[in-house]
Amino acid sequence: MTERLGCTVPVIQTAMGWVAEPSLVIGSSNAGAFGFLGAAVMTPDECRAKILAVRQGTDRPFGVNFHSFQPGADAIVDLIVANSAQVRAVSFGRGPNAKMIGRFRDAGILCIPTVGAVKHAQKMVDLGVDMVTVQGGEGGGHTGSVPSTVLLPQVLDAVQVPVIAAGGFGDGRGLVAALAYGAVGIAMGTRFMLTRESPVADAAKATYLKAGTDQILVTTRLDGIPQRMVRTPLLDRLERSGPLGMWLRAFEAGRAMKRQTGASWLDFIKSARGMTGHGDVPLRQAMMAATMPMLIQKAVIEGDMQNGVMATGIVGGRIADMPTCAELIDRVMLEARARLAALCQHD
C-alpha cells in the first residue's frame, strides 16, 4: 500500500463529506498517511480550488473521493485526471463503470472503492479496480451488519487485489490486527475527524468526545439504509416522525439544498435516486438521502446540534482526545511496533 500510494505509513484518512477538507488532507498526508479529499459534496469549482489548496499545502500524493451521480461529476473526473501528477488515487462507493475506471488507470490513478459486502468487492474487482477498502459494520455513516472481524477475512479470501481494512480502527493495535488478517493497511475516518486539523466545529468535537458507545446508534430514518450516528435532537425527531413528518422534513431539506447548489428539482430528484442506488425506496427517503450531506454540515461544520446529524464510527465511543495528525500517526506507529515486539518476544 505504501509503495503504490506513495505514503510512508499504511494508514488512509477517509473521505468524509464536509470533514475531509484541505486542512485535514494536508495534515494527514504530511504526517505520512494517505489523505482523501471529500469531493462528493463539492461543485466542480469548489473541487478545483480545494485540489489546488491541497497541492499548495503538501508535496505528498493524495486522493479524491467522488460519486459518479453527483452534479458535475464529469467535470470533477476531468479535474482529477488533470491533476494526476499528485492525485494518486480515487475512492468511491457505487457509480463508476469499467470505462471510467479504465480512464483513471490510463492516467496512472489508482481506483480504491469502499465496499461493505463480499459481492460488491468481487464486482469492483471485475470492473478493474486496483484495491478495495472493506468497511465492516463498525464503520460510520452507511454501514452493514457484518463486523470487520468477519467481513475482512471473507473479502481477503474472495479477491486477489490488496485489501484495506476499515470500520472500528483507531490505533496501532488495530493496524497490527488488520495486517495479521492479511490486509495491507487500515482506513480511519472518525479518528481523523477528531484531530486538530479537522474542520469540525468545536461544539461538534466536544459532543463527539462526550458520546459513549451507548449514545451511538444505527438508524434507517435518513434514507432507508442503515447509518451509524451520534444521537442528536434532530435524529430523535426523525426517529419519532410519521410519514407526513418525513415528507415535510424531506421537502424542507430539499429546498435548502436547492438554494445552496442551484440545482433544479429534477436534478435534485435524480441525485436523490442515485444516492440510494435503487428505485425501490420511498421518494421522501431518497430526498432525505440527497440532503443528508447538508444535515451533516449543519451539525458537524456549523455546530448546530439541534438541526443536524453526526455520522460516526462506533470507535468514536472510546476516543477521548484531540491530537494533531502528526501526533496521531506517531502514536499509531509506536503502538503498532510495541504490539509487534510483544508478539515476537521469545522466552
mmCIF file of C-alpha atoms in Angstrom:
data_model
loop_
_atom_site.group_PDB
_atom_site.id
_atom_site.type_symbol
_atom_site.label_atom_id
_atom_site.label_comp_id
_atom_site.label_asym_id
_atom_site.label_seq_id
_atom_site.Cartn_x
_atom_site.Cartn_y
_atom_site.Cartn_z
ATOM 1 C CA MET A 1 0.000 0.000 0.000
ATOM 2 C CA THR A 2 2.745 2.460 0.887
ATOM 3 C CA GLU A 3 4.674 1.612 -2.280
ATOM 4 C CA ARG A 4 1.696 2.067 -4.586
ATOM 5 C CA LEU A 5 0.163 5.107 -2.901
ATOM 6 C CA GLY A 6 3.413 6.864 -2.045
ATOM 7 C CA CYS A 7 2.616 7.357 1.668
ATOM 8 C CA THR A 8 5.024 6.349 4.432
ATOM 9 C CA VAL A 9 2.632 4.535 6.792
ATOM 10 C CA PRO A 10 -0.146 2.051 5.877
ATOM 11 C CA VAL A 11 -2.950 4.322 7.058
ATOM 12 C CA ILE A 12 -5.639 6.067 4.993
ATOM 13 C CA GLN A 13 -7.575 9.153 6.094
ATOM 14 C CA THR A 14 -11.021 8.547 4.656
ATOM 15 C CA ALA A 15 -13.080 10.995 2.585
ATOM 16 C CA MET A 16 -15.756 12.226 4.967
ATOM 17 C CA GLY A 17 -18.114 14.788 3.447
ATOM 18 C CA TRP A 18 -17.505 18.340 4.771
ATOM 19 C CA VAL A 19 -14.726 16.992 7.012
ATOM 20 C CA ALA A 20 -12.077 15.761 4.549
ATOM 21 C CA GLU A 21 -11.228 19.325 3.558
ATOM 22 C CA PRO A 22 -7.781 20.601 2.501
ATOM 23 C CA SER A 23 -6.658 21.262 6.092
ATOM 24 C CA LEU A 24 -7.218 17.639 7.088
ATOM 25 C CA VAL A 25 -5.850 16.154 3.861
ATOM 26 C CA ILE A 26 -2.714 18.278 4.165
ATOM 27 C CA GLY A 27 -2.293 17.367 7.828
ATOM 28 C CA SER A 28 -2.763 13.632 7.351
ATOM 29 C CA SER A 29 -0.620 13.480 4.212
ATOM 30 C CA ASN A 30 2.252 15.454 5.757
ATOM 31 C CA ALA A 31 2.059 13.103 8.757
ATOM 32 C CA GLY A 32 2.752 10.143 6.464
ATOM 33 C CA ALA A 33 -0.763 8.790 5.940
ATOM 34 C CA PHE A 34 -2.674 8.905 2.650
ATOM 35 C CA GLY A 35 -5.345 11.584 2.728
ATOM 36 C CA PHE A 36 -8.528 11.664 0.640
ATOM 37 C CA LEU A 37 -10.274 14.925 -0.257
ATOM 38 C CA GLY A 38 -14.053 14.613 0.160
ATOM 39 C CA ALA A 39 -15.226 15.995 -3.204
ATOM 40 C CA ALA A 40 -18.542 14.109 -3.188
ATOM 41 C CA VAL A 41 -20.175 17.181 -1.614
ATOM 42 C CA MET A 42 -18.371 19.729 -3.805
ATOM 43 C CA THR A 43 -19.210 21.528 -7.023
ATOM 44 C CA PRO A 44 -16.573 21.347 -9.775
ATOM 45 C CA ASP A 45 -15.406 24.888 -8.960
ATOM 46 C CA GLU A 46 -15.063 24.029 -5.278
ATOM 47 C CA CYS A 47 -13.227 20.835 -6.150
ATOM 48 C CA ARG A 48 -10.802 22.711 -8.403
ATOM 49 C CA ALA A 49 -10.000 25.247 -5.691
ATOM 50 C CA LYS A 50 -9.584 22.631 -2.986
ATOM 51 C CA ILE A 51 -7.383 20.334 -5.050
ATOM 52 C CA LEU A 52 -5.181 23.382 -5.656
ATOM 53 C CA ALA A 53 -5.196 24.190 -1.930
ATOM 54 C CA VAL A 54 -4.034 20.667 -1.077
ATOM 55 C CA ARG A 55 -1.309 20.805 -3.714
ATOM 56 C CA GLN A 56 -0.106 24.103 -2.264
ATOM 57 C CA GLY A 57 -0.077 22.668 1.259
ATOM 58 C CA THR A 58 1.761 19.399 0.650
ATOM 59 C CA ASP A 59 4.003 17.805 -1.931
ATOM 60 C CA ARG A 60 2.768 14.360 -0.866
ATOM 61 C CA PRO A 61 0.408 12.338 -3.060
ATOM 62 C CA PHE A 62 -3.264 12.336 -2.063
ATOM 63 C CA GLY A 63 -6.621 11.031 -3.248
ATOM 64 C CA VAL A 64 -10.025 12.404 -4.216
ATOM 65 C CA ASN A 65 -13.403 10.870 -3.409
ATOM 66 C CA PHE A 66 -16.467 11.499 -5.584
ATOM 67 C CA HIS A 67 -19.795 9.981 -6.689
ATOM 68 C CA SER A 68 -20.437 9.433 -10.386
ATOM 69 C CA PHE A 69 -24.079 10.508 -9.917
ATOM 70 C CA GLN A 70 -23.359 13.855 -8.230
ATOM 71 C CA PRO A 71 -23.989 17.080 -10.176
ATOM 72 C CA GLY A 72 -20.880 17.979 -12.180
ATOM 73 C CA ALA A 73 -19.334 14.521 -11.826
ATOM 74 C CA ASP A 74 -17.860 14.535 -15.356
ATOM 75 C CA ALA A 75 -16.117 17.852 -14.703
ATOM 76 C CA ILE A 76 -14.739 16.522 -11.403
ATOM 77 C CA VAL A 77 -13.369 13.458 -13.177
ATOM 78 C CA ASP A 78 -11.641 15.794 -15.668
ATOM 79 C CA LEU A 79 -10.129 17.733 -12.739
ATOM 80 C CA ILE A 80 -8.852 14.574 -11.109
ATOM 81 C CA VAL A 81 -7.201 13.400 -14.316
ATOM 82 C CA ALA A 82 -5.730 16.862 -14.935
ATOM 83 C CA ASN A 83 -4.066 16.704 -11.502
ATOM 84 C CA SER A 84 -2.740 13.157 -11.841
ATOM 85 C CA ALA A 85 0.784 14.356 -11.099
ATOM 86 C CA GLN A 86 -0.186 14.446 -7.415
ATOM 87 C CA VAL A 87 -3.650 12.848 -7.214
ATOM 88 C CA ARG A 88 -2.589 9.227 -6.852
ATOM 89 C CA ALA A 89 -5.973 7.586 -6.186
ATOM 90 C CA VAL A 90 -9.752 7.941 -6.307
ATOM 91 C CA SER A 91 -12.254 6.409 -3.918
ATOM 92 C CA PHE A 92 -15.983 5.920 -4.356
ATOM 93 C CA GLY A 93 -18.903 3.740 -3.355
ATOM 94 C CA ARG A 94 -21.395 2.995 -6.101
ATOM 95 C CA GLY A 95 -21.165 4.511 -9.543
ATOM 96 C CA PRO A 96 -18.126 4.308 -11.827
ATOM 97 C CA ASN A 97 -18.258 1.813 -14.660
ATOM 98 C CA ALA A 98 -15.412 -0.069 -16.313
ATOM 99 C CA LYS A 99 -14.874 2.706 -18.867
ATOM 100 C CA MET A 100 -14.399 5.377 -16.195
ATOM 101 C CA ILE A 101 -12.170 3.102 -14.152
ATOM 102 C CA GLY A 102 -10.118 2.471 -17.287
ATOM 103 C CA ARG A 103 -9.717 6.208 -17.806
ATOM 104 C CA PHE A 104 -8.323 6.614 -14.309
ATOM 105 C CA ARG A 105 -5.959 3.706 -14.779
ATOM 106 C CA ASP A 106 -4.730 5.138 -18.095
ATOM 107 C CA ALA A 107 -3.878 8.334 -16.196
ATOM 108 C CA GLY A 108 -1.952 6.359 -13.564
ATOM 109 C CA ILE A 109 -4.593 6.945 -10.878
ATOM 110 C CA LEU A 110 -5.439 4.021 -8.617
ATOM 111 C CA CYS A 111 -9.101 3.126 -8.045
ATOM 112 C CA ILE A 112 -9.881 2.162 -4.440
ATOM 113 C CA PRO A 113 -13.637 1.765 -3.857
ATOM 114 C CA THR A 114 -15.121 1.252 -0.414
ATOM 115 C CA VAL A 115 -17.305 -1.848 -0.113
ATOM 116 C CA GLY A 116 -19.375 -3.364 2.653
ATOM 117 C CA ALA A 117 -20.113 -6.808 1.210
ATOM 118 C CA VAL A 118 -18.189 -9.629 -0.431
ATOM 119 C CA LYS A 119 -20.245 -9.469 -3.639
ATOM 120 C CA HIS A 120 -19.542 -5.763 -4.007
ATOM 121 C CA ALA A 121 -15.813 -6.346 -3.619
ATOM 122 C CA GLN A 122 -15.930 -9.031 -6.299
ATOM 123 C CA LYS A 123 -17.912 -6.782 -8.645
ATOM 124 C CA MET A 124 -15.431 -3.925 -8.238
ATOM 125 C CA VAL A 125 -12.503 -6.219 -8.931
ATOM 126 C CA ASP A 126 -14.252 -7.484 -12.062
ATOM 127 C CA LEU A 127 -14.569 -3.851 -13.203
ATOM 128 C CA GLY A 128 -10.812 -3.420 -12.881
ATOM 129 C CA VAL A 129 -10.134 -1.592 -9.599
ATOM 130 C CA ASP A 130 -6.666 -1.707 -8.057
ATOM 131 C CA MET A 131 -7.516 -2.184 -4.363
ATOM 132 C CA VAL A 132 -10.619 -2.317 -2.195
ATOM 133 C CA THR A 133 -11.335 -0.788 1.191
ATOM 134 C CA VAL A 134 -13.553 -3.094 3.236
ATOM 135 C CA GLN A 135 -15.728 -1.337 5.800
ATOM 136 C CA GLY A 136 -17.169 -3.575 8.455
ATOM 137 C CA GLY A 137 -20.341 -2.856 10.377
ATOM 138 C CA GLU A 138 -18.479 -0.811 12.999
ATOM 139 C CA GLY A 139 -17.963 1.999 10.468
ATOM 140 C CA GLY A 140 -19.612 5.407 10.478
ATOM 141 C CA GLY A 141 -22.276 6.687 8.114
ATOM 142 C CA HIS A 142 -23.728 3.971 5.884
ATOM 143 C CA THR A 143 -22.855 0.636 7.379
ATOM 144 C CA GLY A 144 -23.664 -3.045 7.102
ATOM 145 C CA SER A 145 -24.367 -5.671 9.708
ATOM 146 C CA VAL A 146 -21.223 -7.800 9.273
ATOM 147 C CA PRO A 147 -18.411 -6.794 11.652
ATOM 148 C CA SER A 148 -14.877 -6.193 10.390
ATOM 149 C CA THR A 149 -13.567 -9.340 12.078
ATOM 150 C CA VAL A 150 -15.828 -11.431 9.840
ATOM 151 C CA LEU A 151 -16.107 -9.330 6.663
ATOM 152 C CA LEU A 152 -12.380 -8.654 6.293
ATOM 153 C CA PRO A 153 -11.277 -12.301 6.054
ATOM 154 C CA GLN A 154 -14.268 -13.061 3.812
ATOM 155 C CA VAL A 155 -13.155 -10.442 1.296
ATOM 156 C CA LEU A 156 -9.497 -11.421 1.595
ATOM 157 C CA ASP A 157 -10.481 -14.954 0.620
ATOM 158 C CA ALA A 158 -12.653 -13.753 -2.278
ATOM 159 C CA VAL A 159 -10.437 -11.288 -4.185
ATOM 160 C CA GLN A 160 -6.849 -11.145 -5.367
ATOM 161 C CA VAL A 161 -6.211 -7.394 -5.058
ATOM 162 C CA PRO A 162 -4.791 -5.613 -1.996
ATOM 163 C CA VAL A 163 -7.404 -5.069 0.711
ATOM 164 C CA ILE A 164 -7.535 -2.181 3.188
ATOM 165 C CA ALA A 165 -9.463 -2.632 6.442
ATOM 166 C CA ALA A 166 -11.944 -0.047 7.735
ATOM 167 C CA GLY A 167 -14.624 0.067 10.400
ATOM 168 C CA GLY A 168 -13.623 0.215 14.062
ATOM 169 C CA PHE A 169 -9.944 1.103 13.621
ATOM 170 C CA GLY A 170 -8.371 3.903 15.619
ATOM 171 C CA ASP A 171 -4.946 2.894 16.933
ATOM 172 C CA GLY A 172 -1.811 0.851 16.404
ATOM 173 C CA ARG A 173 -3.310 -2.300 17.882
ATOM 174 C CA GLY A 174 -5.971 -2.226 15.178
ATOM 175 C CA LEU A 175 -3.327 -1.724 12.489
ATOM 176 C CA VAL A 176 -1.408 -4.810 13.628
ATOM 177 C CA ALA A 177 -4.627 -6.832 13.815
ATOM 178 C CA ALA A 178 -5.601 -5.825 10.257
ATOM 179 C CA LEU A 179 -2.137 -6.704 8.942
ATOM 180 C CA ALA A 180 -2.353 -10.061 10.737
ATOM 181 C CA TYR A 181 -5.587 -10.813 8.876
ATOM 182 C CA GLY A 182 -3.815 -10.109 5.585
ATOM 183 C CA ALA A 183 -4.866 -6.515 4.876
ATOM 184 C CA VAL A 184 -2.255 -4.083 3.553
ATOM 185 C CA GLY A 185 -3.309 -1.263 5.886
ATOM 186 C CA ILE A 186 -6.207 0.446 7.620
ATOM 187 C CA ALA A 187 -8.514 3.356 6.827
ATOM 188 C CA MET A 188 -9.708 5.636 9.636
ATOM 189 C CA GLY A 189 -12.450 8.243 9.459
ATOM 190 C CA THR A 190 -13.734 9.078 12.937
ATOM 191 C CA ARG A 191 -10.237 9.054 14.434
ATOM 192 C CA PHE A 192 -9.011 11.625 11.870
ATOM 193 C CA MET A 193 -12.187 13.661 12.261
ATOM 194 C CA LEU A 194 -11.217 14.217 15.902
ATOM 195 C CA THR A 195 -7.856 15.843 15.217
ATOM 196 C CA ARG A 196 -6.856 19.482 15.429
ATOM 197 C CA GLU A 197 -6.595 19.863 11.651
ATOM 198 C CA SER A 198 -10.180 18.674 11.205
ATOM 199 C CA PRO A 199 -12.604 21.499 10.251
ATOM 200 C CA VAL A 200 -15.307 20.120 12.557
ATOM 201 C CA ALA A 201 -16.835 22.836 14.754
ATOM 202 C CA ASP A 202 -15.589 22.986 18.339
ATOM 203 C CA ALA A 203 -19.115 22.357 19.658
ATOM 204 C CA ALA A 204 -19.422 19.252 17.495
ATOM 205 C CA LYS A 205 -15.994 17.999 18.521
ATOM 206 C CA ALA A 206 -16.986 18.358 22.170
ATOM 207 C CA THR A 207 -20.190 16.397 21.514
ATOM 208 C CA TYR A 208 -18.279 13.648 19.730
ATOM 209 C CA LEU A 209 -15.744 13.376 22.553
ATOM 210 C CA LYS A 210 -18.511 13.116 25.170
ATOM 211 C CA ALA A 211 -20.519 10.490 23.283
ATOM 212 C CA GLY A 212 -20.051 6.990 24.656
ATOM 213 C CA THR A 213 -20.848 3.861 22.703
ATOM 214 C CA ASP A 214 -24.327 3.859 24.263
ATOM 215 C CA GLN A 215 -25.058 7.220 22.600
ATOM 216 C CA ILE A 216 -24.175 5.977 19.114
ATOM 217 C CA LEU A 217 -26.914 4.195 17.183
ATOM 218 C CA VAL A 218 -27.776 2.804 13.772
ATOM 219 C CA THR A 219 -30.807 4.388 12.087
ATOM 220 C CA THR A 220 -32.665 3.841 8.819
ATOM 221 C CA ARG A 221 -34.700 7.049 9.074
ATOM 222 C CA LEU A 222 -32.473 9.205 6.889
ATOM 223 C CA ASP A 223 -32.551 7.303 3.599
ATOM 224 C CA GLY A 224 -33.807 3.812 4.376
ATOM 225 C CA ILE A 225 -30.279 2.387 4.576
ATOM 226 C CA PRO A 226 -28.656 1.711 7.970
ATOM 227 C CA GLN A 227 -26.367 4.522 9.107
ATOM 228 C CA ARG A 228 -24.420 4.964 12.323
ATOM 229 C CA MET A 229 -24.904 8.316 14.055
ATOM 230 C CA VAL A 230 -24.452 10.083 17.364
ATOM 231 C CA ARG A 231 -27.832 10.844 18.932
ATOM 232 C CA THR A 232 -28.852 14.456 18.287
ATOM 233 C CA PRO A 233 -32.183 16.273 18.762
ATOM 234 C CA LEU A 234 -32.892 16.132 15.011
ATOM 235 C CA LEU A 235 -32.173 12.401 14.860
ATOM 236 C CA ASP A 236 -34.519 11.850 17.790
ATOM 237 C CA ARG A 237 -37.228 13.837 15.966
ATOM 238 C CA LEU A 238 -36.731 11.803 12.799
ATOM 239 C CA GLU A 239 -36.977 8.583 14.765
ATOM 240 C CA ARG A 240 -40.374 9.728 16.057
ATOM 241 C CA SER A 241 -41.691 11.152 12.745
ATOM 242 C CA GLY A 242 -44.573 9.565 10.859
ATOM 243 C CA PRO A 243 -44.937 9.594 7.035
ATOM 244 C CA LEU A 244 -46.238 13.185 6.899
ATOM 245 C CA GLY A 245 -43.453 14.430 9.130
ATOM 246 C CA MET A 246 -40.862 12.694 6.954
ATOM 247 C CA TRP A 247 -42.319 14.357 3.841
ATOM 248 C CA LEU A 248 -42.152 17.777 5.471
ATOM 249 C CA ARG A 249 -38.561 17.271 6.596
ATOM 250 C CA ALA A 250 -37.555 15.941 3.164
ATOM 251 C CA PHE A 251 -39.129 18.934 1.415
ATOM 252 C CA GLU A 252 -37.509 21.435 3.793
ATOM 253 C CA ALA A 253 -34.106 19.831 3.410
ATOM 254 C CA GLY A 254 -34.508 19.632 -0.392
ATOM 255 C CA ARG A 255 -35.426 23.303 -0.633
ATOM 256 C CA ALA A 256 -32.388 24.263 1.440
ATOM 257 C CA MET A 257 -30.099 22.148 -0.738
ATOM 258 C CA LYS A 258 -31.538 23.686 -3.909
ATOM 259 C CA ARG A 259 -30.769 27.158 -2.576
ATOM 260 C CA GLN A 260 -27.174 26.185 -1.877
ATOM 261 C CA THR A 261 -26.410 24.262 -5.079
ATOM 262 C CA GLY A 262 -28.680 25.988 -7.609
ATOM 263 C CA ALA A 263 -29.829 22.597 -8.907
ATOM 264 C CA SER A 264 -33.308 22.158 -10.371
ATOM 265 C CA TRP A 265 -35.893 19.957 -8.682
ATOM 266 C CA LEU A 266 -35.361 17.406 -11.488
ATOM 267 C CA ASP A 267 -31.606 17.360 -10.911
ATOM 268 C CA PHE A 268 -32.204 17.096 -7.194
ATOM 269 C CA ILE A 269 -34.550 14.102 -7.514
ATOM 270 C CA LYS A 270 -32.179 12.373 -9.958
ATOM 271 C CA SER A 271 -29.356 12.848 -7.487
ATOM 272 C CA ALA A 272 -31.589 11.541 -4.716
ATOM 273 C CA ARG A 273 -32.338 8.367 -6.654
ATOM 274 C CA GLY A 274 -28.650 7.930 -7.422
ATOM 275 C CA MET A 275 -27.655 8.206 -3.784
ATOM 276 C CA THR A 276 -29.971 5.392 -2.755
ATOM 277 C CA GLY A 277 -28.660 3.200 -5.555
ATOM 278 C CA HIS A 278 -32.089 1.641 -6.120
ATOM 279 C CA GLY A 279 -35.513 2.765 -7.203
ATOM 280 C CA ASP A 280 -37.344 0.761 -4.556
ATOM 281 C CA VAL A 281 -37.201 3.251 -1.677
ATOM 282 C CA PRO A 282 -39.850 5.913 -0.995
ATOM 283 C CA LEU A 283 -39.183 9.242 -2.723
ATOM 284 C CA ARG A 284 -39.218 11.057 0.632
ATOM 285 C CA GLN A 285 -36.331 8.910 1.831
ATOM 286 C CA ALA A 286 -34.495 9.375 -1.470
ATOM 287 C CA MET A 287 -34.857 13.123 -0.965
ATOM 288 C CA MET A 288 -33.554 12.811 2.574
ATOM 289 C CA ALA A 289 -30.595 10.857 1.192
ATOM 290 C CA ALA A 290 -29.711 13.673 -1.194
ATOM 291 C CA THR A 291 -29.952 16.283 1.553
ATOM 292 C CA MET A 292 -28.115 14.258 4.183
ATOM 293 C CA PRO A 293 -24.753 15.933 3.443
ATOM 294 C CA MET A 294 -26.365 19.254 4.352
ATOM 295 C CA LEU A 295 -27.723 17.815 7.577
ATOM 296 C CA ILE A 296 -24.209 16.621 8.434
ATOM 297 C CA GLN A 297 -22.809 20.036 7.511
ATOM 298 C CA LYS A 298 -25.358 21.718 9.783
ATOM 299 C CA ALA A 299 -24.185 19.881 12.901
ATOM 300 C CA VAL A 300 -20.600 18.932 12.190
ATOM 301 C CA ILE A 301 -19.341 22.083 10.468
ATOM 302 C CA GLU A 302 -21.751 24.781 11.678
ATOM 303 C CA GLY A 303 -22.059 23.352 15.189
ATOM 304 C CA ASP A 304 -25.884 23.339 15.123
ATOM 305 C CA MET A 305 -26.617 20.233 17.171
ATOM 306 C CA GLN A 306 -30.363 20.917 17.191
ATOM 307 C CA ASN A 307 -30.884 20.723 13.428
ATOM 308 C CA GLY A 308 -28.183 18.430 12.104
ATOM 309 C CA VAL A 309 -26.912 14.856 12.262
ATOM 310 C CA MET A 310 -23.498 13.499 13.227
ATOM 311 C CA ALA A 311 -22.103 10.445 11.468
ATOM 312 C CA THR A 312 -19.571 8.424 13.433
ATOM 313 C CA GLY A 313 -17.994 5.027 13.709
ATOM 314 C CA ILE A 314 -18.622 3.090 16.886
ATOM 315 C CA VAL A 315 -14.925 3.645 17.660
ATOM 316 C CA GLY A 316 -15.911 7.240 18.439
ATOM 317 C CA GLY A 317 -17.256 5.969 21.744
ATOM 318 C CA ARG A 318 -13.734 5.388 23.019
ATOM 319 C CA ILE A 319 -11.956 8.432 21.559
ATOM 320 C CA ALA A 320 -11.202 10.986 24.271
ATOM 321 C CA ASP A 321 -8.514 13.312 22.885
ATOM 322 C CA MET A 322 -7.770 15.715 20.043
ATOM 323 C CA PRO A 323 -4.198 15.203 18.764
ATOM 324 C CA THR A 324 -2.664 16.721 15.671
ATOM 325 C CA CYS A 325 -2.446 14.398 12.669
ATOM 326 C CA ALA A 326 1.305 14.075 13.213
ATOM 327 C CA GLU A 327 0.814 13.161 16.883
ATOM 328 C CA LEU A 328 -1.859 10.636 15.929
ATOM 329 C CA ILE A 329 0.270 8.897 13.313
ATOM 330 C CA ASP A 330 3.332 8.857 15.577
ATOM 331 C CA ARG A 331 1.207 7.248 18.306
ATOM 332 C CA VAL A 332 -0.341 4.688 15.942
ATOM 333 C CA MET A 333 3.065 3.579 14.677
ATOM 334 C CA LEU A 334 4.567 3.489 18.195
ATOM 335 C CA GLU A 335 1.668 1.324 19.407
ATOM 336 C CA ALA A 336 1.932 -0.926 16.348
ATOM 337 C CA ARG A 337 5.646 -1.517 16.818
ATOM 338 C CA ALA A 338 5.121 -2.210 20.527
ATOM 339 C CA ARG A 339 2.468 -4.813 19.747
ATOM 340 C CA LEU A 340 4.660 -6.449 17.117
ATOM 341 C CA ALA A 341 7.569 -6.555 19.550
ATOM 342 C CA ALA A 342 5.359 -8.153 22.209
ATOM 343 C CA LEU A 343 4.120 -10.762 19.753
ATOM 344 C CA CYS A 344 7.646 -11.609 18.649
ATOM 345 C CA GLN A 345 9.168 -11.995 22.126
ATOM 346 C CA HIS A 346 10.856 -15.315 22.850
ATOM 347 C CA ASP A 347 11.408 -16.911 26.250
#
